[in-house]
Structures are given as C-alpha cells and as structure tokens.
Coordinates of C-alpha atoms and ligand atoms in Angstrom, one line a residue:
X14 CA -112.1 20.3 -165.9
X15 CA -115.5 19.1 -164.8
X16 CA -115.5 15.5 -163.6
X17 CA -111.9 15.2 -164.6
X18 CA -111.4 12.1 -162.6
X19 CA -114.5 10.4 -163.7
X20 CA -113.0 9.1 -167.0
X21 CA -109.9 7.5 -165.5
X22 CA -111.5 6.0 -162.4
X23 CA -114.4 4.7 -164.4
X24 CA -112.2 3.2 -167.0
X25 CA -110.4 1.4 -164.2
X26 CA -113.6 -0.2 -162.9
X27 CA -114.9 -0.9 -166.4
X28 CA -111.7 -2.7 -167.3
X29 CA -112.5 -5.2 -164.5
X30 CA -115.5 -6.2 -166.6
X31 CA -113.3 -7.2 -169.5
X32 CA -114.1 -10.7 -170.7
X33 CA -117.3 -10.9 -168.8
X34 CA -120.5 -11.2 -170.7
X35 CA -122.8 -10.2 -167.8
X36 CA -122.5 -7.7 -165.0
X37 CA -123.1 -8.8 -161.4
X38 CA -124.7 -6.7 -158.8
X39 CA -121.3 -6.3 -157.1
X40 CA -119.7 -5.1 -160.3
X41 CA -122.3 -2.4 -160.8
X42 CA -122.2 -1.3 -157.2
X43 CA -118.5 -0.7 -157.5
X44 CA -118.9 1.3 -160.8
X45 CA -121.7 3.3 -159.4
X46 CA -119.7 4.2 -156.3
X47 CA -116.9 5.4 -158.6
X48 CA -119.3 7.6 -160.5
X49 CA -120.9 8.9 -157.3
X50 CA -117.5 9.8 -155.8
X51 CA -116.4 11.7 -158.9
X52 CA -119.7 13.6 -159.2
X53 CA -119.8 14.6 -155.6
X54 CA -116.2 15.7 -155.7
X55 CA -117.1 17.8 -158.7
X56 CA -119.8 19.5 -156.7
X57 CA -122.8 18.0 -158.4
X58 CA -125.8 18.1 -156.2
X59 CA -126.4 15.0 -154.0
X60 CA -129.9 14.4 -155.1
X61 CA -128.9 14.6 -158.7
X62 CA -126.1 12.1 -158.1
X63 CA -128.5 9.7 -156.4
X64 CA -131.0 10.0 -159.2
X65 CA -128.3 9.3 -161.8
X66 CA -126.7 6.4 -160.0
X67 CA -130.1 4.7 -159.4
X68 CA -131.0 4.7 -163.1
X69 CA -127.5 3.5 -164.1
X70 CA -127.8 0.6 -161.6
X71 CA -131.3 -0.3 -162.7
X72 CA -130.6 -0.2 -166.3
X73 CA -127.3 -2.1 -166.1
X74 CA -128.9 -4.9 -164.2
X75 CA -132.3 -5.1 -165.9
X76 CA -131.6 -4.3 -169.5
X77 CA -130.6 -7.1 -171.7
X78 CA -127.3 -6.3 -173.4
X79 CA -127.8 -6.4 -177.2
X80 CA -126.5 -9.6 -178.8
X81 CA -122.8 -9.9 -178.9
X82 CA -122.2 -7.0 -176.6
X83 CA -119.7 -7.3 -173.8
X84 CA -120.6 -6.4 -170.3
X85 CA -118.1 -3.6 -170.5
X86 CA -119.6 -2.0 -173.6
X87 CA -123.1 -2.5 -172.2
X88 CA -122.3 -0.6 -169.0
X89 CA -120.2 2.0 -170.7
X90 CA -123.0 2.9 -173.1
X91 CA -125.6 3.1 -170.3
X92 CA -123.3 5.4 -168.3
X93 CA -122.7 7.5 -171.4
X94 CA -126.4 7.8 -172.1
X95 CA -127.3 8.7 -168.6
X96 CA -124.6 11.4 -168.4
X97 CA -125.6 12.8 -171.7
X98 CA -129.1 12.9 -170.3
X99 CA -127.9 14.6 -167.1
X100 CA -126.2 17.5 -169.0
X101 CA -129.2 17.7 -171.4
X102 CA -129.4 19.2 -174.8
X103 CA -127.4 22.2 -175.9
X104 CA -129.3 25.5 -175.6
X105 CA -130.8 26.3 -179.0
X106 CA -129.0 29.2 -180.5
X107 CA -130.3 29.7 -184.0
X108 CA -128.0 31.5 -186.5
X109 CA -130.4 34.4 -187.0
X110 CA -131.0 37.9 -185.8
X111 CA -131.4 38.0 -182.0
X112 CA -130.7 39.7 -178.8
X113 CA -129.0 37.9 -176.0
X114 CA -128.8 39.2 -172.4
X115 CA -126.0 38.0 -170.1
X116 CA -126.6 37.7 -166.4
X117 CA -124.4 36.6 -163.5
X118 CA -122.4 37.7 -160.5
X119 CA -119.4 39.9 -160.8
X120 CA -116.3 38.0 -161.9
X121 CA -118.3 35.1 -163.4
X122 CA -117.0 36.0 -166.8
X123 CA -119.9 37.9 -168.4
X124 CA -117.8 40.5 -170.2
X125 CA -115.3 38.0 -171.5
X126 CA -118.2 35.7 -172.6
X127 CA -119.9 38.6 -174.4
X128 CA -116.8 39.2 -176.5
X129 CA -116.3 35.5 -177.0
X130 CA -119.8 34.9 -178.2
X131 CA -119.6 37.9 -180.5
X132 CA -116.5 36.4 -182.0
X133 CA -118.2 33.1 -182.4
X134 CA -121.2 34.6 -184.2
X135 CA -118.9 36.6 -186.4
X136 CA -117.2 33.4 -187.5
X137 CA -120.6 32.1 -188.4
X138 CA -121.0 35.0 -190.8
X139 CA -123.3 37.1 -188.7
X140 CA -122.6 40.6 -187.5
X141 CA -122.6 40.9 -183.8
X142 CA -122.5 43.9 -181.5
X143 CA -121.8 44.0 -177.8
X144 CA -123.5 46.5 -175.6
X145 CA -121.9 47.2 -172.2
X146 CA -124.3 48.3 -169.5
X147 CA -122.1 47.8 -166.5
X148 CA -121.9 51.2 -164.8
X149 CA -121.1 49.6 -161.4
X150 CA -117.6 48.4 -161.9
X151 CA -114.8 50.9 -162.7
X152 CA -113.0 49.8 -165.8
X153 CA -115.8 47.7 -167.2
X154 CA -116.2 49.9 -170.2
X155 CA -112.5 49.8 -171.1
X156 CA -112.3 46.1 -170.6
X157 CA -115.3 45.4 -172.8
X158 CA -114.2 47.8 -175.5
X159 CA -110.8 46.3 -175.7
X160 CA -112.0 42.7 -175.8
X161 CA -114.5 43.6 -178.6
X162 CA -111.8 45.2 -180.6
X163 CA -109.7 42.1 -180.3
X164 CA -112.7 40.1 -181.4
X165 CA -113.2 42.6 -184.2
X166 CA -116.9 43.1 -183.4
X167 CA -119.0 46.2 -183.0
X168 CA -119.2 47.7 -179.5
X169 CA -121.3 50.2 -177.7
X170 CA -120.8 51.6 -174.2
X171 CA -120.7 55.0 -172.6
X172 CA -118.5 55.6 -169.5
X173 CA -120.1 58.9 -168.9
X174 CA -123.6 57.6 -168.6
X175 CA -124.5 56.0 -165.2
X176 CA -128.0 54.7 -166.2
X177 CA -127.7 51.1 -167.5
X178 CA -131.2 51.1 -168.9
X179 CA -130.5 54.2 -170.9
X180 CA -127.2 52.8 -172.2
X181 CA -129.0 49.6 -173.3
X182 CA -131.7 51.6 -175.2
X183 CA -129.1 53.8 -176.9
X184 CA -126.9 50.8 -177.5
X185 CA -129.6 49.0 -179.4
X186 CA -130.3 52.1 -181.5
X187 CA -126.6 52.8 -182.3
X188 CA -125.9 49.2 -183.3
X189 CA -129.2 48.7 -185.2
X190 CA -127.2 47.4 -188.2
X191 CA -125.9 44.4 -186.3
X192 CA -127.6 41.0 -186.6
X193 CA -126.8 39.8 -183.1
X194 CA -127.0 42.0 -180.0
X195 CA -125.3 40.8 -176.9
X196 CA -126.1 42.9 -173.8
X197 CA -123.5 42.6 -171.1
X198 CA -124.7 43.6 -167.6
X199 CA -123.2 44.4 -164.2
X200 CA -122.8 42.0 -161.4
X201 CA -122.3 42.2 -157.7
X202 CA -120.3 40.2 -155.2
X203 CA -123.5 38.5 -154.1
X204 CA -127.1 38.4 -155.1
X205 CA -128.6 41.6 -153.9
X206 CA -132.0 43.1 -154.4
X207 CA -130.6 46.1 -156.4
X208 CA -128.8 43.8 -158.8
X209 CA -132.0 41.9 -159.4
X210 CA -134.0 45.1 -159.8
X211 CA -131.4 46.5 -162.3
X212 CA -131.3 43.4 -164.5
X213 CA -135.1 43.2 -164.5
X214 CA -135.2 46.8 -165.8
X215 CA -132.7 46.1 -168.5
X216 CA -134.5 43.0 -169.4
X217 CA -137.7 44.9 -169.8
X218 CA -136.0 47.6 -172.0
X219 CA -134.0 45.2 -174.2
X220 CA -136.7 42.5 -174.6
X221 CA -134.1 39.8 -175.3
X222 CA -134.7 36.6 -177.3
X223 CA -132.8 34.6 -174.7
X224 CA -131.2 35.2 -171.3
X225 CA -128.0 33.3 -170.5
X226 CA -126.7 32.9 -167.0
X227 CA -122.9 33.0 -166.9
X228 CA -121.4 30.8 -164.2
X229 CA -117.8 30.3 -163.1
X230 CA -117.0 26.5 -163.2
X231 CA -115.7 26.9 -159.6
X232 CA -119.0 28.0 -158.2
X233 CA -120.0 24.9 -156.4
X234 CA -123.2 24.5 -154.5
X235 CA -124.0 28.2 -154.5
X236 CA -124.9 27.9 -158.1
X237 CA -128.3 26.5 -157.2
X238 CA -129.5 29.6 -155.3
X239 CA -128.2 32.0 -158.0
X240 CA -129.7 30.1 -160.8
X241 CA -133.1 30.0 -159.0
X242 CA -133.0 33.8 -158.3
X243 CA -132.1 34.8 -161.8
X244 CA -134.5 32.4 -163.2
X245 CA -137.3 33.8 -161.1
X246 CA -136.6 37.4 -162.0
X247 CA -135.8 37.3 -165.7
X248 CA -136.1 33.6 -166.7
X249 CA -132.9 31.7 -167.8
X250 CA -132.8 29.9 -171.1
X251 CA -129.3 28.7 -171.0
X252 CA -126.1 28.7 -169.0
X253 CA -122.5 29.5 -170.0
X254 CA -119.9 27.8 -168.0
X255 CA -116.6 29.7 -167.9
X256 CA -113.1 29.0 -166.7
X257 CA -113.2 25.3 -167.6
X258 CA -109.5 25.6 -168.3
X259 CA -108.8 26.0 -164.6
X260 CA -108.9 23.5 -161.8
X261 CA -112.6 24.1 -161.3
X262 CA -115.0 21.3 -161.1
X263 CA -118.1 22.6 -162.8
X264 CA -120.5 20.3 -161.0
X265 CA -122.3 23.2 -159.4
X266 CA -123.0 24.7 -162.8
X267 CA -124.4 21.3 -163.9
X268 CA -126.7 21.4 -160.9
X269 CA -127.8 25.0 -161.8
X270 CA -128.7 23.8 -165.3
X271 CA -130.9 21.2 -163.8
X272 CA -132.4 23.6 -161.3
X273 CA -133.5 26.1 -163.9
X274 CA -134.7 23.5 -166.3
X275 CA -132.4 25.1 -168.8
X276 CA -129.4 23.8 -170.7
X277 CA -125.8 24.7 -171.5
X278 CA -125.2 27.0 -174.4
X279 CA -121.4 27.7 -174.4
X280 CA -118.3 26.7 -172.6
X281 CA -115.5 29.1 -171.9
X282 CA -112.0 27.8 -171.5
X283 CA -109.5 30.7 -171.5
X284 CA -109.1 34.4 -171.4
X285 CA -108.9 35.1 -175.1
X286 CA -111.9 35.7 -177.3
X287 CA -111.3 32.4 -179.2
X288 CA -111.5 30.3 -176.1
X289 CA -115.2 29.5 -176.5
X290 CA -117.1 26.5 -177.9
X291 CA -120.7 25.6 -178.3
X292 CA -121.7 23.0 -175.8
X293 CA -122.2 19.6 -177.5
X294 CA -123.5 17.0 -175.0
X295 CA -122.3 14.0 -176.9
X296 CA -118.8 15.2 -177.5
X297 CA -118.6 16.7 -174.0
X298 CA -119.4 13.4 -172.3
X299 CA -117.2 11.4 -174.7
X300 CA -114.3 13.5 -173.9
X301 CA -115.1 13.4 -170.2
X302 CA -115.1 9.7 -170.2
X303 CA -111.9 9.6 -172.1
X304 CA -113.7 7.9 -175.0
X305 CA -112.3 10.4 -177.5
X306 CA -114.6 12.6 -179.4
X307 CA -116.9 10.0 -180.9
X308 CA -119.1 12.4 -182.7
X309 CA -116.3 14.2 -184.4
X310 CA -114.5 11.0 -185.3
X311 CA -117.5 9.4 -186.8
X312 CA -118.1 12.5 -188.9
X313 CA -114.6 12.4 -190.2
X314 CA -114.6 8.7 -190.8
X315 CA -117.9 8.9 -192.7
X316 CA -116.6 11.7 -194.9
X317 CA -113.5 9.7 -195.7
X318 CA -115.4 6.6 -196.3
X319 CA -117.8 8.3 -198.7
X320 CA -115.0 9.7 -200.7
X321 CA -113.1 6.5 -200.8
X322 CA -116.3 4.6 -201.7
X323 CA -116.8 6.7 -204.7
X324 CA -113.3 5.7 -206.0
X325 CA -113.6 2.0 -205.1
X326 CA -117.1 1.0 -205.9
X327 CA -116.6 -2.7 -205.4
X328 CA -115.3 -2.4 -201.8
X329 CA -117.8 -3.3 -199.1
X330 CA -116.8 -2.4 -195.5
X331 CA -119.3 -5.0 -194.1
X332 CA -117.1 -7.7 -195.6
X333 CA -114.1 -6.6 -193.6
X334 CA -116.1 -6.5 -190.4
X335 CA -117.4 -9.9 -190.9
X336 CA -114.3 -11.8 -192.0
X337 CA -110.8 -11.6 -193.1
X338 CA -108.8 -8.5 -193.5
X339 CA -107.7 -8.7 -197.1
X340 CA -105.3 -6.6 -199.2
X341 CA -108.3 -5.0 -200.7
X342 CA -109.4 -3.9 -197.3
X343 CA -105.9 -2.7 -196.6
X344 CA -105.9 -0.6 -199.7
X345 CA -109.2 0.9 -198.8
X346 CA -108.1 1.6 -195.2
X347 CA -104.9 3.3 -196.4
X348 CA -106.9 5.4 -198.8
X349 CA -109.4 6.4 -196.1
X350 CA -106.7 7.1 -193.6
X351 CA -105.0 9.4 -196.0
X352 CA -108.1 11.4 -196.4
X353 CA -108.8 11.6 -192.6
X354 CA -105.8 13.6 -191.8
X355 CA -102.9 13.1 -189.4
X356 CA -103.1 9.6 -187.9
X357 CA -102.2 10.4 -184.4
X358 CA -105.1 12.9 -184.3
X359 CA -107.4 10.3 -185.6
X360 CA -106.2 7.8 -183.1
X361 CA -106.8 10.2 -180.3
X362 CA -110.4 10.4 -181.2
X363 CA -110.9 6.6 -181.1
X364 CA -112.3 5.3 -177.8
X365 CA -109.5 3.8 -175.7
X366 CA -106.9 4.7 -178.2
X367 CA -105.8 8.0 -176.8
X368 CA -103.2 7.6 -174.1
X369 CA -100.2 5.7 -175.2
X370 CA -101.7 2.8 -177.1
X371 CA -100.1 4.1 -180.3
X372 CA -96.7 3.9 -178.7
X373 CA -97.1 0.1 -178.3
X374 CA -97.5 -0.4 -182.0
X375 CA -94.4 -0.7 -184.3
X376 CA -93.5 2.7 -185.7
X377 CA -94.3 1.9 -189.2
X378 CA -97.4 -0.3 -188.6
X379 CA -99.5 2.5 -190.0
X380 CA -97.2 4.4 -192.1
X381 CA -99.3 5.2 -195.1
X382 CA -97.4 7.9 -196.7
X383 CA -98.3 8.8 -200.2
X384 CA -95.2 7.4 -201.8
X385 CA -95.6 4.0 -200.1
X386 CA -99.2 4.0 -201.1
X387 CA -98.4 4.6 -204.7
X388 CA -95.8 1.7 -204.7
X389 CA -98.3 -0.6 -203.0
X390 CA -101.0 0.3 -205.5
X391 CA -98.7 -0.7 -208.4
X392 CA -97.8 -3.9 -206.7
X393 CA -101.4 -4.8 -205.9
X394 CA -102.3 -4.2 -209.6
X395 CA -99.9 -7.1 -210.4
X396 CA -101.7 -9.5 -208.1
X397 CA -104.4 -11.9 -208.9
X398 CA -107.8 -11.6 -207.4
X399 CA -107.2 -14.6 -205.2
X400 CA -103.9 -13.2 -204.0
X401 CA -105.6 -10.0 -203.0
X402 CA -108.3 -11.9 -201.1
X403 CA -105.9 -14.2 -199.5
X404 CA -102.4 -12.7 -199.1
X405 CA -101.2 -15.5 -196.9
X406 CA -101.1 -17.7 -200.0
X407 CA -98.4 -15.6 -201.6
X408 CA -95.2 -17.5 -201.5
X409 CA -91.7 -16.9 -202.9
X410 CA -92.6 -17.8 -206.5
X411 CA -95.6 -15.5 -206.5
X412 CA -93.4 -12.7 -205.1
X413 CA -91.0 -13.2 -208.0
X414 CA -93.8 -13.0 -210.5
X415 CA -95.4 -9.9 -208.9
X416 CA -92.0 -8.2 -208.8
X417 CA -91.5 -8.8 -212.5
X418 CA -95.1 -7.7 -213.3
X419 CA -94.9 -4.5 -211.2
X420 CA -91.3 -3.6 -211.8
X421 CA -90.9 -3.3 -208.0
X422 CA -88.2 -5.0 -205.9
X423 CA -89.2 -8.2 -204.2
X424 CA -88.2 -6.4 -201.0
X425 CA -91.1 -3.9 -201.5
X426 CA -93.6 -6.7 -202.0
X427 CA -92.4 -8.4 -198.7
X428 CA -92.8 -5.0 -197.1
X429 CA -96.3 -4.7 -198.3
X430 CA -97.2 -8.2 -197.0
X431 CA -95.5 -7.4 -193.7
X432 CA -97.6 -4.2 -193.4
X433 CA -100.7 -6.1 -194.2
X434 CA -99.8 -8.6 -191.5
X435 CA -99.3 -5.9 -188.9
X436 CA -102.5 -4.1 -189.7
X437 CA -104.4 -7.3 -189.6
X438 CA -102.9 -8.1 -186.2
X439 CA -103.7 -4.7 -184.9
X440 CA -107.2 -5.1 -186.0
X441 CA -107.4 -8.4 -184.0
X442 CA -105.9 -6.6 -181.1
X443 CA -108.7 -4.0 -181.1
X444 CA -111.3 -6.7 -181.4
X445 CA -109.8 -8.5 -178.5
X446 CA -110.3 -5.3 -176.4
X447 CA -114.0 -5.7 -177.0
X448 CA -114.1 -2.6 -179.0
X449 CA -113.5 -3.7 -182.5
X450 CA -116.6 -5.6 -183.5
X451 CA -118.9 -3.6 -181.4
X452 CA -117.6 -0.3 -182.2
X453 CA -119.9 0.3 -185.1
X454 CA -122.9 -0.4 -183.0
X455 CA -121.6 1.7 -180.1
X456 CA -120.9 4.6 -182.4
X457 CA -124.4 4.4 -183.8
X458 CA -125.9 4.3 -180.4
X459 CA -123.8 7.2 -179.2
X460 CA -124.7 9.4 -182.0
X461 CA -128.3 8.6 -181.3
X462 CA -128.8 6.3 -184.2
X463 CA -127.1 8.5 -186.8
X464 CA -125.6 5.6 -188.5
X465 CA -121.9 4.7 -188.3
X466 CA -121.8 3.1 -191.7
X467 CA -119.6 0.1 -191.3
X468 CA -116.6 1.3 -189.4
X469 CA -113.6 -0.8 -188.7
X470 CA -111.2 0.1 -186.0
X471 CA -109.1 2.1 -188.4
X472 CA -112.1 4.2 -189.3
Ligands
LIG11 N1 -108.9 31.3 -167.4 C1 -110.1 31.9 -167.7 N2 -110.4 33.1 -167.3 C2 -111.6 33.6 -167.6 C3 -112.5 33.0 -168.4 N3 -113.6 33.8 -168.5 C4 -113.3 34.9 -167.9 N4 -112.1 34.8 -167.3 C5 -111.4 35.8 -166.4 O1 -112.2 36.0 -165.3 C6 -112.1 37.4 -164.9 C7 -113.5 37.9 -164.8 O2 -114.1 38.0 -166.1 P1 -115.1 39.1 -166.5 O3 -115.5 38.8 -167.9 O4 -114.6 40.4 -166.3 O5 -116.3 38.8 -165.6 P2 -117.6 39.7 -165.3 O6 -117.4 40.5 -164.1 O7 -118.8 38.7 -165.1 O8 -117.9 40.5 -166.5 C8 -111.3 38.1 -165.9 O9 -110.0 38.2 -165.3 C9 -111.3 37.2 -167.1 O10 -110.1 37.3 -167.8 C10 -112.2 31.6 -168.9 O11 -112.9 30.9 -169.5 N5 -111.0 31.2 -168.5
LIG12 MG1 -118.1 42.6 -166.7

C-alpha cells in the first residue's frame, strides 16, 4: 500500500530518539532522509517531497516541544501533521441528491468504482443509480450491469446505442427516481484528443455536481499529466485511488491530487463492491505510520468512557493519569474495556501497540471476562475506601476479612490483587515508552483538538 515502508522505517529512526528530550540536527536529518526515501520510492513527486521534508525539518528544530513532551512524540506529531497536510482534506461528498461523473484512463477502475460508490451511497440510505456510457470497450455494458446487480443498485446502459452523450441523457431520464447519479465513462489506453472531446460532451450534457478522477495506485509519475489534462477539460473535484490492495505505491496519485488542487474522495482496495472506503486523512496517515487508527480508537474510547462515567459518577480519569493506579481505576478500566469490544482489536488501534506487544504481556493480564468482573465487584464491595485507594496496604488479615465479607475464597482476592498489580505495571510500562502520559495530548492534537477526555493507556 502507499508508503508502506514509511511506517516501519520511520519508527526505527524515531526509536533512536527514545529518552531524549531534544532533537539534534543530525537526528532530524536522519529522520527526514528516511521519509524522503520512502516517499520517493512510493513515486511521490520530488518537489513535493522536498517541500514536505523542509517543513518537517524547520518545525522539528524551531518549534518548542510542549512541556513534558519527549523528542520522539514531538517529531512524530510534526511528521503526522505534515503528512496529513500533504494528503489534504477528504473531498466533500454531501449525503444529498447529486450527480457524479467518473473520468480516467481505461483500466483505472472507473466501472468498479462506480458500482462501489453506488453501494456505499446505498448503505447511507440513499438511492443510487449507475449510468454506463462506455461504448468504446466491448463488454463494458455487461461488466457494469453485473457489478451493479451485485451492489443491488439501479443501473442504466444500452449496448445497442453507440452515442455516449445520448446514453447519458436517456440514463438520467430513466433513473430520475434515484437520489445519486453516478455516470461512468469510457477510457483509452492513453490520453487522446477524442477521449477528452467525448468526456467534455458528456460533462456538458450531464452537468455533474462533481467530477472525480479515478487513478490506479500504480500510476506513478504519469499521474501528473493525466490529472492536469482532465482538470483542464472538465475540472477535477476529487480523486479516487484504486487497487490499494495491490503492491502499488500510490505516490503518483498523491502527486495528482496536489497537481489539481483537489483532494481524495474514496479509496478502492479490492475487486468486490464492498472494497471501498471514504478517504479520511487522519486515519489514513495514522495507519500509514503504524500508529493504529487513532481517530477510530479515540471515538470508541470516548463512547465507552461516557457510558462508564454515567454508571460511576465519582470516578475521575484525571486522577488516574496524575497519580496512583487504584482499584477504583481498575474497576473503571475493566468496565470501560468490556464496553469497547474485543481487547486485541482495541490494542491494535493503540499507537505502538499493534505488532506483538500484546504477546509480551502475561496471558491473563487483561482478562476482564464478565464472570471475573462480577466476582471482583463483589470483592471490592467488601473493601474499605482506603483499601480501594491503596491496595498495597492489603495484607493477610485484611484478605481474611474481605473473604468473609464477600463470601469469596481468599484465592480470588489474591487473584484480584495480582491482576491489579499486573495492570498497574503494564501502565507504567506504557508510560516508560513515552506514550502513556502524553497520549492524551497527542490524541487531542491528532484529532485536531477534538478532545481526548482523559485517556489512560487502556483507553
Ligand atoms: N485488486 C483490485 N482490482 C481492482 C480494483 N478496482 C478495479 N480493479 C480491477 O481492475 C480492472 C479494471 O477495472 P475497471 O473498473 O474495469 O476499470 P475501467 O476501465 O476504468 O472501467 C478490473 O479487472 C477490476 O476488477 C481494486 O481496488 N482492487
Ligand atoms: Mg469501465
């Protein structure tokens, strides 16, 4: 996928910053070189690469890291911000009636994208129709028709008509009931005058709300000329990058986006109609850098936090971030985790937590099954306030008392204390990686100030 190597190589150089509080010029040179290498390998335009690396360099050296930030986090957040900036906003696609025209060379993935987008709109509760105007390629009609039937969306085409403009006109009439009209067009092997003339005519007839350029992720430097040409003739509002599931690099497509001053609308990553997603700059770059999907994680965490908060009014997440990890915190965390869904999934979304780190933890370090939870709750109810705040103070005699009070075996109480100890150690471990204490701030920053609401390393 695009810039596939960037994440791992960049993490390697960033790790060398671990423990440092300031970056030196040499450090940043090395990191910027890594970034340049990955971007150039991914076919991103040279001038774009230079522009990007200059601003990363300047910012990393000149900007004062916010108080308490490690050099690593500081540089990572700058790289992140600059990359998000490079790919730009996602193309605005309002969920309302509209006509979308797809342009692009033959084989770029227009027809597939038309069906995919139609499927996507139908999942949003709108009624889409695809109009196939490709009279150039034999089999285009059958292919589009079949894909649309798989997507369960309306379709119009006419294999006996060889006038694309006429097909477009009739198509719009025939599918007048639909909310969204997606007009698929023909392509050629290369940009030719007659292709440009044809698409201009269709454009004039259809009067689309937006024109999307479909680009194969493998396109490379040729993307620039194509993008310019299509932009000049019909105007390009957004780009769809297809075949991101392949070995393609996608950098050419990023260059094209920049060239036409447009943005990315959708990403295609497979041959079936469901293999489509809206382009989200933040989550795209997070994934690219192997930082997990910060946006999605934050959203989940926030939802879980809110729900848990309602049940435990006296629990304040800020306390946990500031000081000791108490049994109350643990109860809260277990509750929140239960609400977030499968733990391994959640861990995958946490920066730096993806590959293998979970394997290093004891198997039951985070076993928060419902049964265990219930037993722990009962035990905690038999503890005093000071025991909950300071579980280390709980000795053999207290364990005996708590066991009598809760009706649970002493063994279960030791288990609970053991689990608390492990979670507390894990927490420290995360903080040691320079990602615990600063995570909240980083998340806030990465979401553009959306507010991470007191997140601990467990969420
Ligand atoms: N793996 C993969 N194949 C794709 C994707 N999009 C399109 N294709 C394939 O690329 C080929 C050309 O796609 P098509 O939609 O016909 O391109 P068009 O000529 O621009 O209409 C077809 O074999 C598609 O199945 C994608 O995202 N991933
Ligand atoms: Mg086609």
